[in-house]
């Protein structure tokens, strides 16, 4: 018979990761408080039409706008694959509901609200409570938070960090540029010529529809692919930017130049844990959060400090669900961890594999190619079934479809059979 030892756990953030962590921790018998600096659950999916006053994110005292969603955003994953394993993301009827397979962002927020209601998670969340400091004192975690400007110090057995990683901008260093970072509408670009540096989430076609010219600078561009983009009258592909000047001149590495009104950085975000005071037991170095055993536990502080949702290029909700189950089980003693030396050796071996494959440090948490292997490892640790075959195949089919039909993959697909298999599974899940 397993001895379950409940812990008093602070979860930082009430986005998808914090919600599923809270659910899994409570299910395992732990007592949970979720700190949320905003006034709603949903994190990234709480759309905010305002943009930050300091688009470079340099001023630490700036007012932070957490979500980087733009108005027209639709999911880039089909809802069947995107949802939690134990709470399928199925279409629902209702005035505010979006039944599409790749719905708009509002539908994802509705789904997370449904999840919160279904499992009664709202009562665990302290809204308007920002965590300012997390430090170890006498073997316990002292958590300092502020609500309405009032500081509050409390003691917890364990802390689970779920603060998201799409808020702190990672900016390309270009001397003397003019730029806009946070965008909400493609219309923000009316009649301007635009430069973009590396493509990531933003739908460039939204901008191209209204801007005069769009010039895309990309690291991956080879000589043969430069020039006007096929099918677009006002989009050009270039090599990386060499320099930008006050008069708007932008010079590319191949020596060509154009005149731009705006430089848009699509260079991603940085992991950021300003509240962590743990004497370098875990640090962020060139966007590597480490050392972390299997992307979750810092060996020196395991299992009482953990991180949910760091991996990227993945299907985040089910991955966070499995990480949360693992943390909950480890904290109660139902699931065991290796010794801290063994965990450290595992991390070092992982870093050596990355080095040997020429993968840069800032790709440490890009586990896209091995995400299902990773999920299945977590599932085995937790004693639950591996990822559904249909989910793996659907992810792969969607990736292929996105390449073949970049403009229309959200509305045209060929994986109906997988959709049917998913729904069969969902029916079994609810029966
Ligand atoms: P977040 O959603 O960022 O939540 C973190 C929470 O922590 C926030 O509520 C924040 O207020 C709170 N917080 C932060 N710091 C503190 C603090 N100090 N104290 C208290 N609270 C704090 N995923 C998909 O599955 N499908 C998609 O189509 C998809 N599209 C995306 C498009 C964009 C533009 C972006 C940015 C992301 C997209 N994602 C998508 C990934 C998305 O990030 C995840 O789906 C998921 O929302 C991550 O949840 P999270 O809880 O880790 O972080």
Short mmCIF file of N, CA and C in Angstrom, two decimals, residues 8 94 145 307 353 404:
data_model
loop_
_atom_site.label_atom_id
_atom_site.label_comp_id
_atom_site.label_asym_id
_atom_site.label_seq_id
_atom_site.Cartn_x
_atom_site.Cartn_y
_atom_site.Cartn_z
N UNK A 8 1.59 21.15 0.93
CA UNK A 8 0.96 22.45 0.75
C UNK A 8 1.71 23.11 -0.41
N UNK A 94 -23.54 27.37 -28.41
CA UNK A 94 -23.66 28.54 -27.53
C UNK A 94 -23.33 29.79 -28.31
N UNK A 145 4.06 37.45 -2.11
CA UNK A 145 3.19 37.92 -3.19
C UNK A 145 2.66 39.30 -2.83
N UNK A 307 8.78 22.93 -12.73
CA UNK A 307 8.34 23.84 -13.80
C UNK A 307 7.41 23.06 -14.74
N UNK A 353 24.27 15.45 -25.71
CA UNK A 353 23.60 15.02 -26.96
C UNK A 353 23.26 16.23 -27.82
N UNK A 404 1.80 22.09 -47.05
CA UNK A 404 1.20 21.99 -48.39
C UNK A 404 0.20 23.13 -48.63
#
